[in-house]
Coordinates of C-alpha atoms in Angstrom, one line a residue:
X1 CA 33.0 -11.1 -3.1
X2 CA 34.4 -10.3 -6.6
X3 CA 33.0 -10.6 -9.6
X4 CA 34.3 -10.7 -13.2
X5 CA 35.4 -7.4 -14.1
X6 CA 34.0 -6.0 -17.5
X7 CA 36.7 -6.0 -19.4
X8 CA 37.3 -9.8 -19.1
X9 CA 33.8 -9.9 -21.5
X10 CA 34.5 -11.2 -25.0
X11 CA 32.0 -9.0 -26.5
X12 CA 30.1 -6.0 -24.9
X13 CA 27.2 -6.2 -27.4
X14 CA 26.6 -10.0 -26.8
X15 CA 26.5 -8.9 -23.1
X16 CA 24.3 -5.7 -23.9
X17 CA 21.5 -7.9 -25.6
X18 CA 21.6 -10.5 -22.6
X19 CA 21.5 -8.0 -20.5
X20 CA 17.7 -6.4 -21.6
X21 CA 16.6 -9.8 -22.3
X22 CA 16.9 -10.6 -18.2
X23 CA 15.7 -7.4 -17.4
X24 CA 12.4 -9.2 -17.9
X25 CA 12.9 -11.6 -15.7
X26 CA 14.2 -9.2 -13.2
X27 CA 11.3 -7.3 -12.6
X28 CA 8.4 -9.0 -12.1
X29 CA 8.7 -12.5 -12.6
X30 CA 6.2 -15.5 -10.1
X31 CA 3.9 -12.6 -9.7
X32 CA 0.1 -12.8 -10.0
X33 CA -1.7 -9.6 -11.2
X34 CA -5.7 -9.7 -10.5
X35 CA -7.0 -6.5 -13.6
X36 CA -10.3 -6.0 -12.9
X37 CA -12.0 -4.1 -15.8
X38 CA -15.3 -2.1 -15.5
X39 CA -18.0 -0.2 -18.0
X40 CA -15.9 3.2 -19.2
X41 CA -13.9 4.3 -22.1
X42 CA -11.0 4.3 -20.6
X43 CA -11.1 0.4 -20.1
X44 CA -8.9 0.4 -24.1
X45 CA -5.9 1.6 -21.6
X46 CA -5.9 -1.7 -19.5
X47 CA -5.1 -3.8 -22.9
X48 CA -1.5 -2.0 -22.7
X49 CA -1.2 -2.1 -19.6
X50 CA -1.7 -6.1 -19.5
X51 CA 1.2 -6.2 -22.2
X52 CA 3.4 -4.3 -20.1
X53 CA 2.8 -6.5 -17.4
X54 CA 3.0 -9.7 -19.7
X55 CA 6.3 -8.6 -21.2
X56 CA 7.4 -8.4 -17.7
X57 CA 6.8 -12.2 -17.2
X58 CA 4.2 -11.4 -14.8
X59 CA 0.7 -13.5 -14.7
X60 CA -1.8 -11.5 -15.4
X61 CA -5.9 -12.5 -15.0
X62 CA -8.2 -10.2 -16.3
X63 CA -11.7 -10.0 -14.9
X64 CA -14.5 -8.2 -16.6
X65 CA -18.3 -7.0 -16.1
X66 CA -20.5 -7.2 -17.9
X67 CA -20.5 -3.9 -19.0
X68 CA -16.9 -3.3 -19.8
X69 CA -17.3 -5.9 -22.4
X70 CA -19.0 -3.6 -24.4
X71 CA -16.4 -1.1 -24.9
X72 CA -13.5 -3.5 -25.2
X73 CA -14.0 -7.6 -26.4
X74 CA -12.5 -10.1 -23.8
X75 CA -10.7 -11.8 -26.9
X76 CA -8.1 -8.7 -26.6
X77 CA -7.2 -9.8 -23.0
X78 CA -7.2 -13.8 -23.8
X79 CA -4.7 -13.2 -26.6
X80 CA -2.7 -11.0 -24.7
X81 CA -2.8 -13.2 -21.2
X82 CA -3.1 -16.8 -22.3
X83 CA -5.8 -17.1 -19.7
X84 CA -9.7 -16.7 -20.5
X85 CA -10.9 -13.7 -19.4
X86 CA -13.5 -14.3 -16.5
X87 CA -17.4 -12.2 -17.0
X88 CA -19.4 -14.6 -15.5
X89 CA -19.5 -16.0 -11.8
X90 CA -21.5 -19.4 -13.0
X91 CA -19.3 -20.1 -16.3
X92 CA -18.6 -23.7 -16.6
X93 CA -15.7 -23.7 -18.9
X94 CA -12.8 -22.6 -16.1
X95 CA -9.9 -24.5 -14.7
X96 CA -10.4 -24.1 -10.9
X97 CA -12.9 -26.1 -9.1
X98 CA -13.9 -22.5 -7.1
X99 CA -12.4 -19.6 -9.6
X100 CA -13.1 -17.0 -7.3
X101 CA -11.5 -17.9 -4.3
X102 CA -9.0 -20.0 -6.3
X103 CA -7.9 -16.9 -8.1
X104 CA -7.9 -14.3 -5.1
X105 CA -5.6 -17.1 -3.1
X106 CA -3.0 -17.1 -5.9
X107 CA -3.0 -12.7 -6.2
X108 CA -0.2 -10.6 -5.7
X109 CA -2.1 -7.4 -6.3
X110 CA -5.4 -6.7 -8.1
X111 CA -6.0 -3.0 -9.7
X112 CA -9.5 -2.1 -10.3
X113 CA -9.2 0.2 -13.5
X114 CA -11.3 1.9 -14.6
X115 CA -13.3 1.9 -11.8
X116 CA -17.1 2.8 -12.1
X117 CA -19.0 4.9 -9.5
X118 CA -21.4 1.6 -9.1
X119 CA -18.4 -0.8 -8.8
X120 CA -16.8 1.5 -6.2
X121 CA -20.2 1.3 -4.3
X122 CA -20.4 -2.3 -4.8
X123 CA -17.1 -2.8 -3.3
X124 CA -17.5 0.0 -0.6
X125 CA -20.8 -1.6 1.1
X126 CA -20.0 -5.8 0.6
X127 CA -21.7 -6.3 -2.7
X128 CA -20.2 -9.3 -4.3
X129 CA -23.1 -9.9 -7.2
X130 CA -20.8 -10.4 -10.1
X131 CA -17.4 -12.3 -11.0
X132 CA -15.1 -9.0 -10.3
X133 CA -16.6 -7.7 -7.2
X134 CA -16.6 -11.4 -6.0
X135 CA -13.1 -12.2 -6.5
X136 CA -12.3 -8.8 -4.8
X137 CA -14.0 -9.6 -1.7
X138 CA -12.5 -12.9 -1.5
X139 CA -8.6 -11.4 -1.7
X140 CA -6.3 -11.0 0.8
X141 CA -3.7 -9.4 -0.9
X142 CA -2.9 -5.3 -1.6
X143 CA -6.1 -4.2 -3.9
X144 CA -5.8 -0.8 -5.8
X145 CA -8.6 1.3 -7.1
X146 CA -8.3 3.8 -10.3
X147 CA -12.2 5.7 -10.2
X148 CA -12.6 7.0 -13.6
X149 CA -15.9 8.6 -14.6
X150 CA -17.3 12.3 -15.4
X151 CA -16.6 15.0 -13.0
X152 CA -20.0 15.5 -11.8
X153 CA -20.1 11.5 -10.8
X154 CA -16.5 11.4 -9.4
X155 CA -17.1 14.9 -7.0
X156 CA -20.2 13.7 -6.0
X157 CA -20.3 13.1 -2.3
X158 CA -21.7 9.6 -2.5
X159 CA -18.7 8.2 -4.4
X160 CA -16.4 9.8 -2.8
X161 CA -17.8 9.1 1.0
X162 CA -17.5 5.2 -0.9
X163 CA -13.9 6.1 -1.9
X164 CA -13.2 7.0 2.0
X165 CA -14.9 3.7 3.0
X166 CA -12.8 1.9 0.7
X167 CA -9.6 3.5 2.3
X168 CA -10.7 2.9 5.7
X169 CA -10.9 -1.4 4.4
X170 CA -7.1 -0.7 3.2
X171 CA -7.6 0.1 -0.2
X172 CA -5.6 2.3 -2.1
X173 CA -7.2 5.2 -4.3
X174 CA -5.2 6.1 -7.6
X175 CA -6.1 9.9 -7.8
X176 CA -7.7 10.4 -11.5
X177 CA -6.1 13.1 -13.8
X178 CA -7.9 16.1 -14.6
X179 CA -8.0 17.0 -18.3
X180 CA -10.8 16.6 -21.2
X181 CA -13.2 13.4 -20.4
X182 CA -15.4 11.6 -23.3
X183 CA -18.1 13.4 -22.5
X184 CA -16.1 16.4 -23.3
X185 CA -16.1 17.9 -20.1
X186 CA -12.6 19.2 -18.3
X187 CA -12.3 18.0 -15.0
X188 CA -11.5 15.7 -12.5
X189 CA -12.0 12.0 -13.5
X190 CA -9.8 11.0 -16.3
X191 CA -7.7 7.2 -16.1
X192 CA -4.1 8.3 -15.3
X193 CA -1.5 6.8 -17.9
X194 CA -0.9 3.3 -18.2
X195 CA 2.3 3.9 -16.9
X196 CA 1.3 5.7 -14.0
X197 CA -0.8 2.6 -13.1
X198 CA 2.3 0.3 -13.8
X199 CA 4.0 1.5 -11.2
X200 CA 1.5 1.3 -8.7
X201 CA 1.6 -2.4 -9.0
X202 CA 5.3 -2.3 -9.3
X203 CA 5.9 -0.7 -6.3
X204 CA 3.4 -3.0 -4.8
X205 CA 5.0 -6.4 -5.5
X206 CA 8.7 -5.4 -7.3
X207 CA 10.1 -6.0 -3.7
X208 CA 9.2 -7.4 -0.4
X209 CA 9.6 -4.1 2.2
X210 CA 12.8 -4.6 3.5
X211 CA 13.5 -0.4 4.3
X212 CA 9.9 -0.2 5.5
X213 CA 10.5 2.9 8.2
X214 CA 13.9 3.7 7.0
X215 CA 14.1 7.6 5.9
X216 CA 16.6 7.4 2.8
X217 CA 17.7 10.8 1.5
X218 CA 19.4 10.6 -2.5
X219 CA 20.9 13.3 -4.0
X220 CA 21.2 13.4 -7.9
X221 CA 22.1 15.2 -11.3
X222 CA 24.3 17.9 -11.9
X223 CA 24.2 21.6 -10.6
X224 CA 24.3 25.0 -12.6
X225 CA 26.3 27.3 -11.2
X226 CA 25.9 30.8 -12.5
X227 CA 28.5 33.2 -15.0
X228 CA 25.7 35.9 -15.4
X229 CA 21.8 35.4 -16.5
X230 CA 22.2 33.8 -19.7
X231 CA 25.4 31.4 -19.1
X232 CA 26.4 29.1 -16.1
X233 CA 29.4 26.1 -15.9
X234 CA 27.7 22.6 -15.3
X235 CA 28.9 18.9 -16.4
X236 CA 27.4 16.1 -18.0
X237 CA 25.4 14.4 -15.3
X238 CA 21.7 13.2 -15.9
X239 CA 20.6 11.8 -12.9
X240 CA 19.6 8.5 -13.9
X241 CA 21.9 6.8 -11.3
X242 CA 20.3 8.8 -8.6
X243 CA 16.8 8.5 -9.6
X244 CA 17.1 4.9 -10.0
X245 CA 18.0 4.4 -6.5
X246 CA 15.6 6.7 -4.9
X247 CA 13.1 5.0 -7.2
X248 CA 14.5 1.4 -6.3
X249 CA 14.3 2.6 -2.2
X250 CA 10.7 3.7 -2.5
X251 CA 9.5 0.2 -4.5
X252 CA 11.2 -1.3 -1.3
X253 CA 9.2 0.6 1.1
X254 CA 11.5 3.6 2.1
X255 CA 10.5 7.4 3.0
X256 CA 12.3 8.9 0.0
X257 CA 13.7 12.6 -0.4
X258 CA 15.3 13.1 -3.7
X259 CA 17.2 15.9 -3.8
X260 CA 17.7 16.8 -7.3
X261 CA 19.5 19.6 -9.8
X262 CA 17.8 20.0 -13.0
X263 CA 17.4 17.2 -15.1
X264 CA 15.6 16.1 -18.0
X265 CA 14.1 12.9 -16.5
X266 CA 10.3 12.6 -15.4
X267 CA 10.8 12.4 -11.3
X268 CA 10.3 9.3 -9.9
X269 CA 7.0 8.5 -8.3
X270 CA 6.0 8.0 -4.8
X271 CA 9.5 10.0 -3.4
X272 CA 9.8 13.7 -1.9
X273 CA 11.4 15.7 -4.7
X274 CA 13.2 18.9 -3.8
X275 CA 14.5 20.8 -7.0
X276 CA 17.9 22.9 -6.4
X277 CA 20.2 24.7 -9.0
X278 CA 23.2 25.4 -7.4
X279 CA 26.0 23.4 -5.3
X280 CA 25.0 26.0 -3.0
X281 CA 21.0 25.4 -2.9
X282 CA 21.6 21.6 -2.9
X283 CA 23.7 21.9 0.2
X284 CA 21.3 24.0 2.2
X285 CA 19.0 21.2 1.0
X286 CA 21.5 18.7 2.4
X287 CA 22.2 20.4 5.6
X288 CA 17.9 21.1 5.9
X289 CA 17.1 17.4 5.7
X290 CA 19.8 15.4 6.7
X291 CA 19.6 15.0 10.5
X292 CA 16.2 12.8 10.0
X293 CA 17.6 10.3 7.8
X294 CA 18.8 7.0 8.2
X295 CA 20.6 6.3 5.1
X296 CA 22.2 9.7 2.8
X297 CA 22.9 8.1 -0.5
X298 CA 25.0 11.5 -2.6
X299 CA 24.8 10.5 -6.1
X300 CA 24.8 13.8 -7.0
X301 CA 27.8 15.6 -9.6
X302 CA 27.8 18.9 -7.8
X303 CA 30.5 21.5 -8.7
X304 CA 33.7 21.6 -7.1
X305 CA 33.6 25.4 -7.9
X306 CA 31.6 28.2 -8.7
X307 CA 32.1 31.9 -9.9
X308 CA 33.2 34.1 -7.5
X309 CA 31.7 36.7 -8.9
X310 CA 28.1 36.4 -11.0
X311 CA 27.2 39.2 -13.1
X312 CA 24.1 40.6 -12.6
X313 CA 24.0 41.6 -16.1
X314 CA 25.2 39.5 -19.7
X315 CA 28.3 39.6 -20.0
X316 CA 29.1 41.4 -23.6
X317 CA 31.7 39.6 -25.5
X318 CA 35.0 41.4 -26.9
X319 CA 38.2 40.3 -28.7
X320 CA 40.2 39.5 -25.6
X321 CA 40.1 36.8 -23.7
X322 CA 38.2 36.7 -20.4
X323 CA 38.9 35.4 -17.1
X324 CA 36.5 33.4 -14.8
X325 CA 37.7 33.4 -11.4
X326 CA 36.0 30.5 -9.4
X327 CA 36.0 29.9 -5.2
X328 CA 35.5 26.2 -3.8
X329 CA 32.0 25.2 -3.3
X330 CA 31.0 23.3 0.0
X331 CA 32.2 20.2 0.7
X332 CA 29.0 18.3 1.5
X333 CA 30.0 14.7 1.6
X334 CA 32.1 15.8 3.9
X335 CA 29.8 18.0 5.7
X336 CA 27.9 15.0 6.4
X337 CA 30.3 12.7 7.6
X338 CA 31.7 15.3 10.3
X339 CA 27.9 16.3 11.6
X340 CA 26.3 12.7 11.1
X341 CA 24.2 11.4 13.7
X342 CA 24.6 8.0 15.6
X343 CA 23.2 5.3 13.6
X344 CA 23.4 6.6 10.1
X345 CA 24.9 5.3 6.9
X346 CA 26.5 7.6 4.3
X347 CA 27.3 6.6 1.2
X348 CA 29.0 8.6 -1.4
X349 CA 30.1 8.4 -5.5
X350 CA 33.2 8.9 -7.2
X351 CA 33.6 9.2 -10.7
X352 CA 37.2 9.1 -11.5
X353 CA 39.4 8.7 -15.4
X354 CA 42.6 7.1 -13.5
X355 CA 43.3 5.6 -10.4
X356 CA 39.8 4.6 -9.0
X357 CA 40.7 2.6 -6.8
X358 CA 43.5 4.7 -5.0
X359 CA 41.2 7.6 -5.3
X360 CA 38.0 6.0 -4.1
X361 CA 39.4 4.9 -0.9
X362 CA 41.3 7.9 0.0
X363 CA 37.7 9.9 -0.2
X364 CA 36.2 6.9 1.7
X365 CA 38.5 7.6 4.3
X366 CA 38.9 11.4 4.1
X367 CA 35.2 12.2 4.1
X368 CA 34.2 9.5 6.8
X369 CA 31.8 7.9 4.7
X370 CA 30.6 4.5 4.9
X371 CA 30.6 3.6 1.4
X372 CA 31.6 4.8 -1.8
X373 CA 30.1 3.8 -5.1
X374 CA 33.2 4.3 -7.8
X375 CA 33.0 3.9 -11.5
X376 CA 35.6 5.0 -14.1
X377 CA 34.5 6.8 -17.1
X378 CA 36.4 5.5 -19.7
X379 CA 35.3 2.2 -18.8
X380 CA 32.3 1.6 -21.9
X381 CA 28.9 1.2 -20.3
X382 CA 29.7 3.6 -17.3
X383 CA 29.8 6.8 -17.1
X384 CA 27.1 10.0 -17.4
X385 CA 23.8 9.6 -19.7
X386 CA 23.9 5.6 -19.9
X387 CA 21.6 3.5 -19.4
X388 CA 24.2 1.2 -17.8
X389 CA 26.8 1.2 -15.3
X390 CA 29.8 -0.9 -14.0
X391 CA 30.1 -0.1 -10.2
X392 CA 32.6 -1.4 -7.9
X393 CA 31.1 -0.5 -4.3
X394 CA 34.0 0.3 -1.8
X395 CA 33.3 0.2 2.0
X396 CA 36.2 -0.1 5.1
X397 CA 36.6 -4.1 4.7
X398 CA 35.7 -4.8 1.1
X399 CA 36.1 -3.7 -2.1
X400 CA 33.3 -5.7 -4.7
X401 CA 33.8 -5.0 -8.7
X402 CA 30.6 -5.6 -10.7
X403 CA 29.9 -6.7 -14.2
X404 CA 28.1 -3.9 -16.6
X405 CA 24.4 -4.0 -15.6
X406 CA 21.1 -1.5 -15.9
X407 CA 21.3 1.6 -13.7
X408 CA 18.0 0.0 -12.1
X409 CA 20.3 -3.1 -11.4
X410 CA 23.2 -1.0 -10.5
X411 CA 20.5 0.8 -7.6
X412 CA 19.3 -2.8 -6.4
X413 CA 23.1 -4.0 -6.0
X414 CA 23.9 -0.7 -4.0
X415 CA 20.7 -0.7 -1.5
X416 CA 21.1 -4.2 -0.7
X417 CA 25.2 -3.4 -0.3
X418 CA 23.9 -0.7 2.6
X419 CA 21.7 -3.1 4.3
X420 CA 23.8 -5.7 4.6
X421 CA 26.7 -3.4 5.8
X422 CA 24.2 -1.6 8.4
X423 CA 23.2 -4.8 9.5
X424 CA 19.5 -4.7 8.2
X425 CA 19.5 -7.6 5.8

């Protein structure tokens, strides 16, 4: 399969500004999102959330009790939904014959947040006396639970003997921050971000769970490798393409280890994050972990070299010039593909200026990798700290040239590349 190369595009901006408008529809477009909203302060993060989901074309219903609508007015969600925002079980003026169970049929996820202490007991013990705890009962579908309430409520054993209840039924519990509540306490029971609960439903119903049991190990970002204490040679890596495909693996059910050098990104949720500094560090890492896994995805720019000597001390400038002498690091794509283990898939990255092709398939070869991810870095939109790539995936039998696309894209073309290679798909 080959597809148009970038630089057949008339116009990389036109193709820029179509590419984030279908980013929308990328994400979560069909799905049905279930918010149910309870009496707390923290219910004013739910009206962002609901835009973030909206903006993702995803249909979002708000339910309400009673209570909630006192700290934030049901208008806010109709405007920012289209749909009327359900309080009451006996309201006349709905579209469904049964709302309830017409609702909770149609639900891709529902997220309880902020969840009360009494709404958490409600749900906990079979209580369906209102609209939201209702609906609830009558889903079938993954149901999430954010508590948020003062410390004193959350650690008391009654709620969370309900919270264990709850877990035990196949709920999952979204662990509250700690930090300064309304009531001015610090503890335990603050609403985590809206974006923390964003991906919680993203990882939810972003993907069906095609690497369910699959162990997929990522490496990503750049290593330091150390002159003396203040100074060390690096390169310009930022690890967005290896975080978005460990993120990308975990939303489709994987057991993620990312290992990492230092980067300036937030780490990606729901993965096992292992911070290293040098090319040295990240291959112990490497070595450490990698009998268990299934797929090895190294998206990592480690250093070819390193000092061969590191100075304890600064080194103290002088008029002459100064000589770095540097050894080879270890190899540790190839280190993989000379100690791998029946059965797994090792996929490797080549970033190359000339000859990517040529290059690409003589590592491909040379290393004894299954796949190789290749981009060129003069090519505009590829490269280190985009938000984009143009990725041409190399493998034994085919060689496949993609357009420019998000690195989030770039991550979903590449797992399902592995799949279908490995015979999963």
């Amino acid at each position: 399969m080959l597809l148009r190369d970038v630089r057949d595009m008339k116009s990389m901006e036109s193709y820029l500004s179509i590419l984030e408008r279908s980013k929308v529809d990328f994400m979560l477009k069909g799905k049905t999102v279930i918010l149910g909203v309870t009496g707390s302060i923290a219910a004013y993060k739910i009206a962002n959330l609901t835009s973030m989901l909206t903006k993702q074309h995803c249909d979002v219903h708000v339910i309400m009790t009673e209570n909630a609508a006192n700290f934030i007015n049901p208008i806010t969600f109709e405007t920012l939904t289209g749909h009327k925002t359900l309080i009451d079980t006996f309201d006349r003026n709905f579209n469904y014959n049964i709302e309830h169970v017409s609702l909770a049929k149609k639900a891709d996820v529902v997220l309880i947040a902020p969840a009360s202490a009494n709404v958490i007991g409600k749900m906990a013990n079979g209580i369906a006396d209102d609209m939201l705890t209702t609906t609830v009962l009558a889903c079938r579908c993954r149901k999430l639970v954010s508590p948020a309430m003062n410390t004193g409520m959350y650690e008391n054993p009654i709620l969370q003997h309900n919270l264990d209840k709850l877990k035990k039924f196949g709920f999952e519990i979204i662990e509250p921050d700690t930090g300064l509540l309304a009531c001015k306490d610090v503890g335990v029971g603050k609403m985590p971000s809206e974006q923390v609960l964003f991906d919680y439903i993203l990882k939810e119903i972003r993907f069906e769970k095609d690497m369910e049991g699959k162990k997929v190990m990522v490496t990503a970002g750049p290593t330091m490798e150390a002159i003396d204490p203040v100074r060390y040679i690096s390169n310009h890596s930022t690890g967005k393409m290896g975080y978005a495909i460990a993120n990308v693996a975990a939303q489709r059910g994987a057991d993620v280890t990312l290992i990492t050098g230092k980067t300036e990104l937030e780490p990606p949720r729901f993965v096992n994050i292992i911070n290293v500094i040098s090319a040295s560090d990240m291959f112990e890492a490497v070595k450490e972990n990698a009998e268990k896994q299934d797929i090895i995805i190294k998206a990592a720019a480690v250093a070819d070299y390193t000092p061969k000597e590191t100075s304890k001390e600064k080194i103290k400038k002088s008029d002459d010039d100064s000589i770095i002498t540097l050894k080879r690091t270890a190899d540790i794509l190839k280190y993989l593909g000379e100690n791998r283990r029946e059965g797994q898939y090792i996929c490797g990255f080549s970033m190359e200026t000339e000859n990517m092709l040529e290059n690409s398939k003589k590592k491909l070869n040379k290393k004894n990798a299954d796949m190789i991810v290749a981009n060129n870095l003069k090519v505009e939109g590829a490269g280190f700290g985009t938000d984009t790539n143009v990725i041409t995936i190399i493998t034994k039998d085919n060689v496949t040239e993609f357009p420019i696309m998000s690195k989030d894209e770039a991550a979903v073309k590449i797992l399902d590349e592995i799949l279908l290679q490995s015979g999963e798909a």
